[in-house]
């Protein structure tokens, strides 16, 4: 009951929590990443839909997977407010209700930190991508500074409650997955606490041709 109340509040406050980071440059980072989406596209862990406004006309179909009902409700409202044509899926990253090879692009932003098992999520993403399809990612990750990484490993409140792991080496996980990293840029999440600041943005491809 308490956890549900907390998750409801997290979803309700999410956009406000993020507003200063979005204003300080995160919005542009989202825009630059999402601009690369083409064709049938699936976003995993879409949250309240902060990427929605950035999908370009080259996206011919948009599916938004989000397992949290409180986030999903806000996502639904944003889809309707923006007049977007998008399917909203009640689905977790490791079990997408989609046929093999059904998307040209997959998107994850600040969601691989939250899935229970990154490899399970990445192999499911690979499954739903067409050969040659691309994953676009933007994630906060483990720090290269051991002092910061030690703090990340402590997982202070509220990270355990919201299910976020700030200590994950997500780039290593993507490299260890069936996807091939094509580009990556390291940066910082603006206006974030030190343990959430290290950030990566990039693309990875499911090799092969359609
Ligand atoms: C920090 S929020 C990021 C939301 C959004 N992607 C963004 O960029 O603002 C993490 C999101 O991942 C979702 N999530 C948690 N576990 C998940 C899972 N197993 N599969 C997919 N998404 C998950 C959460 O519900 C939440 O919406």
Short mmCIF file of C-alpha atoms and ligand atoms in Angstrom, two decimals:
data_model
loop_
_atom_site.label_atom_id
_atom_site.label_comp_id
_atom_site.label_asym_id
_atom_site.label_seq_id
_atom_site.Cartn_x
_atom_site.Cartn_y
_atom_site.Cartn_z
CA UNK A 1 0.00 0.00 0.00
CA UNK A 2 2.79 2.41 1.02
CA UNK A 3 4.83 1.39 -2.03
CA UNK A 4 1.83 1.98 -4.30
CA UNK A 5 1.35 5.44 -2.80
CA UNK A 6 5.03 6.16 -3.35
CA UNK A 7 4.89 5.00 -6.99
CA UNK A 8 1.76 7.08 -7.59
CA UNK A 9 3.56 10.14 -6.15
CA UNK A 10 6.70 9.39 -8.20
CA UNK A 11 4.65 9.33 -11.41
CA UNK A 12 2.74 12.45 -10.36
CA UNK A 13 5.95 14.37 -9.59
CA UNK A 14 8.14 12.91 -12.35
CA UNK A 15 7.87 15.77 -14.84
CA UNK A 16 8.38 18.34 -12.08
CA UNK A 17 11.44 16.48 -10.72
CA UNK A 18 12.90 16.49 -14.22
CA UNK A 19 11.95 20.01 -15.25
CA UNK A 20 15.25 21.71 -14.35
CA UNK A 21 17.31 19.01 -16.13
CA UNK A 22 15.06 19.26 -19.19
CA UNK A 23 15.48 23.06 -19.27
CA UNK A 24 19.24 22.77 -18.73
CA UNK A 25 19.82 20.71 -21.87
CA UNK A 26 18.27 17.29 -21.41
CA UNK A 27 15.39 18.20 -23.72
CA UNK A 28 17.89 18.86 -26.55
CA UNK A 29 19.66 15.55 -25.85
CA UNK A 30 16.32 13.75 -26.10
CA UNK A 31 15.48 15.64 -29.30
CA UNK A 32 18.85 14.81 -30.94
CA UNK A 33 18.51 11.12 -30.07
CA UNK A 34 14.86 10.69 -31.02
CA UNK A 35 15.40 12.54 -34.32
CA UNK A 36 17.18 9.38 -35.49
CA UNK A 37 14.07 7.20 -35.15
CA UNK A 38 12.59 5.91 -38.40
CA UNK A 39 9.85 3.51 -39.45
CA UNK A 40 8.03 1.33 -36.92
CA UNK A 41 9.33 2.39 -33.50
CA UNK A 42 8.94 1.06 -29.98
CA UNK A 43 9.91 2.95 -26.84
CA UNK A 44 10.48 0.82 -23.75
CA UNK A 45 9.76 2.25 -20.29
CA UNK A 46 8.22 5.35 -21.84
CA UNK A 47 7.27 6.84 -18.45
CA UNK A 48 5.18 10.00 -18.70
CA UNK A 49 6.16 10.45 -22.35
CA UNK A 50 8.91 13.07 -22.18
CA UNK A 51 10.23 11.86 -25.57
CA UNK A 52 6.88 12.02 -27.33
CA UNK A 53 7.16 15.53 -28.74
CA UNK A 54 10.45 14.66 -30.43
CA UNK A 55 9.41 11.76 -32.69
CA UNK A 56 9.99 12.85 -36.30
CA UNK A 57 7.60 12.31 -39.23
CA UNK A 58 9.84 9.44 -40.43
CA UNK A 59 8.30 7.35 -37.63
CA UNK A 60 5.45 5.47 -39.29
CA UNK A 61 4.17 3.60 -36.22
CA UNK A 62 4.81 4.30 -32.54
CA UNK A 63 4.38 1.78 -29.71
CA UNK A 64 5.02 2.86 -26.13
CA UNK A 65 5.66 0.10 -23.56
CA UNK A 66 5.26 1.06 -19.91
CA UNK A 67 4.56 -1.42 -17.07
CA UNK A 68 3.73 1.09 -14.30
CA UNK A 69 0.00 1.93 -14.29
CA UNK A 70 0.53 5.39 -12.79
CA UNK A 71 3.13 6.30 -15.40
CA UNK A 72 0.96 4.76 -18.11
CA UNK A 73 -2.01 6.93 -17.17
CA UNK A 74 0.12 10.07 -17.54
CA UNK A 75 1.54 8.73 -20.78
CA UNK A 76 -1.98 8.21 -22.10
CA UNK A 77 -2.89 11.80 -21.23
CA UNK A 78 0.22 13.18 -22.95
CA UNK A 79 -0.42 11.11 -26.09
CA UNK A 80 -3.92 12.53 -26.22
CA UNK A 81 -2.80 16.12 -25.43
CA UNK A 82 -0.23 16.02 -28.23
CA UNK A 83 -2.67 14.34 -30.61
CA UNK A 84 -0.15 11.57 -31.35
CA UNK A 85 -1.10 8.33 -32.96
CA UNK A 86 0.57 5.83 -30.60
CA UNK A 87 -0.22 2.41 -29.15
CA UNK A 88 0.32 2.17 -25.40
CA UNK A 89 1.38 -1.28 -24.19
CA UNK A 90 1.18 -2.54 -20.62
CA UNK A 91 4.48 -4.37 -20.93
CA UNK A 92 7.88 -4.81 -19.33
CA UNK A 93 11.12 -4.78 -21.30
CA UNK A 94 11.79 -8.48 -20.96
CA UNK A 95 8.38 -9.54 -22.28
CA UNK A 96 7.22 -7.35 -25.13
CA UNK A 97 3.90 -8.45 -26.62
CA UNK A 98 5.20 -8.01 -30.17
CA UNK A 99 6.18 -10.43 -32.92
CA UNK A 100 9.81 -11.02 -33.83
CA UNK A 101 11.35 -8.41 -36.13
CA UNK A 102 8.43 -5.99 -35.92
CA UNK A 103 10.27 -2.68 -35.35
CA UNK A 104 12.88 -0.67 -37.23
CA UNK A 105 13.82 1.39 -34.15
CA UNK A 106 13.74 0.79 -30.40
CA UNK A 107 14.24 3.59 -27.87
CA UNK A 108 15.26 3.43 -24.21
CA UNK A 109 15.86 6.54 -22.14
CA UNK A 110 16.59 6.22 -18.41
CA UNK A 111 14.84 2.86 -18.38
CA UNK A 112 17.67 0.26 -18.47
CA UNK A 113 18.56 1.49 -14.97
CA UNK A 114 15.13 0.26 -13.86
CA UNK A 115 14.68 -3.13 -15.51
CA UNK A 116 15.35 -6.18 -13.28
CA UNK A 117 17.76 -7.75 -15.81
CA UNK A 118 19.48 -5.68 -18.50
CA UNK A 119 20.52 -8.68 -20.62
CA UNK A 120 16.97 -10.05 -20.65
CA UNK A 121 15.69 -6.63 -21.74
CA UNK A 122 18.37 -6.23 -24.42
CA UNK A 123 17.79 -9.66 -25.91
CA UNK A 124 14.04 -8.97 -26.02
CA UNK A 125 14.72 -5.62 -27.72
CA UNK A 126 16.94 -7.45 -30.23
CA UNK A 127 14.17 -9.97 -30.88
CA UNK A 128 11.60 -7.31 -31.80
CA UNK A 129 14.02 -5.34 -34.00
CA UNK A 130 14.32 -6.20 -37.67
CA UNK A 131 17.80 -7.27 -38.76
CA UNK A 132 19.53 -3.95 -39.43
CA UNK A 133 17.22 -2.18 -36.92
CA UNK A 134 18.61 0.20 -34.33
CA UNK A 135 18.38 0.81 -30.60
CA UNK A 136 18.66 4.49 -29.56
CA UNK A 137 19.73 4.85 -25.93
CA UNK A 138 20.18 7.62 -23.39
CA UNK A 139 20.93 6.35 -19.88
CA UNK A 140 22.53 7.41 -16.63
CA UNK A 141 25.30 4.98 -15.73
CA UNK A 142 28.00 3.87 -13.31
CA UNK A 143 30.66 6.49 -12.64
CA UNK A 144 34.27 5.99 -13.71
CA UNK A 145 35.23 7.71 -10.44
CA UNK A 146 35.51 4.95 -7.80
CA UNK A 147 34.39 7.32 -5.01
CA UNK A 148 31.17 8.16 -6.85
CA UNK A 149 30.69 4.50 -7.90
CA UNK A 150 30.95 3.46 -4.23
CA UNK A 151 28.14 5.90 -3.42
CA UNK A 152 26.10 4.54 -6.34
CA UNK A 153 26.57 1.00 -4.97
CA UNK A 154 25.01 2.07 -1.67
CA UNK A 155 21.69 2.68 -3.48
CA UNK A 156 20.44 5.36 -1.08
CA UNK A 157 16.74 6.24 -0.77
CA UNK A 158 14.71 6.62 -2.96
CA UNK A 159 16.50 4.45 -5.56
CA UNK A 160 15.47 1.05 -4.13
CA UNK A 161 11.82 2.09 -3.87
CA UNK A 162 11.60 3.37 -7.43
CA UNK A 163 13.64 0.39 -8.65
CA UNK A 164 16.44 2.49 -10.16
CA UNK A 165 20.05 1.21 -10.15
CA UNK A 166 22.37 4.20 -10.61
CA UNK A 167 25.45 1.92 -10.48
CA UNK A 168 24.94 0.02 -13.74
CA UNK A 169 27.59 -0.13 -16.46
CA UNK A 170 24.95 -0.06 -19.17
CA UNK A 171 27.38 0.49 -22.04
CA UNK A 172 29.21 -2.75 -21.08
CA UNK A 173 25.81 -4.48 -20.91
CA UNK A 174 24.85 -3.28 -24.40
CA UNK A 175 28.25 -4.40 -25.71
CA UNK A 176 27.70 -7.83 -24.10
CA UNK A 177 24.23 -8.13 -25.67
CA UNK A 178 23.43 -9.34 -29.21
CA UNK A 179 23.44 -5.67 -30.35
CA UNK A 180 26.47 -3.91 -31.84
CA UNK A 181 27.23 -0.44 -30.51
CA UNK A 182 27.68 1.98 -33.41
CA UNK A 183 28.07 5.29 -31.63
CA UNK A 184 28.28 6.47 -28.07
CA UNK A 185 28.83 9.81 -26.42
CA UNK A 186 29.57 10.23 -22.75
CA UNK A 187 28.15 13.23 -20.97
CA UNK A 188 26.44 14.42 -17.84
CA UNK A 189 22.84 14.57 -16.83
CA UNK A 190 22.36 18.28 -16.10
CA UNK A 191 21.22 19.40 -12.65
CA UNK A 192 21.39 15.82 -11.33
CA UNK A 193 22.92 14.59 -8.05
CA UNK A 194 26.49 13.26 -8.51
CA UNK A 195 25.40 9.62 -8.38
CA UNK A 196 22.98 10.13 -11.24
CA UNK A 197 25.12 12.43 -13.37
CA UNK A 198 27.26 10.16 -15.62
CA UNK A 199 25.30 9.65 -18.80
CA UNK A 200 25.68 7.91 -22.16
CA UNK A 201 23.83 8.50 -25.43
CA UNK A 202 24.20 6.41 -28.53
CA UNK A 203 23.01 3.85 -31.01
CA UNK A 204 23.39 0.08 -31.34
CA UNK A 205 22.31 -2.11 -34.22
CA UNK A 206 20.92 -5.59 -34.68
CA UNK A 207 23.27 -6.81 -37.37
CA UNK A 208 21.99 -8.48 -40.51
CA UNK A 209 19.90 -7.39 -43.43
CA UNK A 210 16.15 -7.62 -43.82
C1 LIG B 1 13.30 6.96 -14.76
S1 LIG B 1 11.86 6.49 -15.58
C2 LIG B 1 12.20 7.00 -17.27
C3 LIG B 1 10.97 7.34 -18.03
C4 LIG B 1 11.20 7.83 -19.46
N1 LIG B 1 11.80 6.81 -20.27
C5 LIG B 1 12.03 9.09 -19.51
O1 LIG B 1 13.02 9.13 -20.24
O2 LIG B 1 11.65 10.06 -18.84
C6 LIG B 1 12.01 4.73 -15.70
C7 LIG B 1 10.84 4.09 -16.38
O3 LIG B 1 11.10 2.69 -16.58
C8 LIG B 1 9.92 1.99 -16.27
N2 LIG B 1 10.23 0.59 -15.96
C9 LIG B 1 10.47 0.04 -14.75
N3 LIG B 1 10.67 -1.29 -14.86
C10 LIG B 1 10.55 -1.58 -16.18
C11 LIG B 1 10.61 -2.78 -16.93
N4 LIG B 1 10.88 -3.95 -16.36
N5 LIG B 1 10.41 -2.71 -18.25
C12 LIG B 1 10.15 -1.53 -18.86
N6 LIG B 1 10.09 -0.35 -18.19
C13 LIG B 1 10.28 -0.38 -16.88
C14 LIG B 1 9.33 2.74 -15.10
O4 LIG B 1 7.98 2.43 -14.88
C15 LIG B 1 9.57 4.17 -15.54
O5 LIG B 1 8.52 4.65 -16.33
#
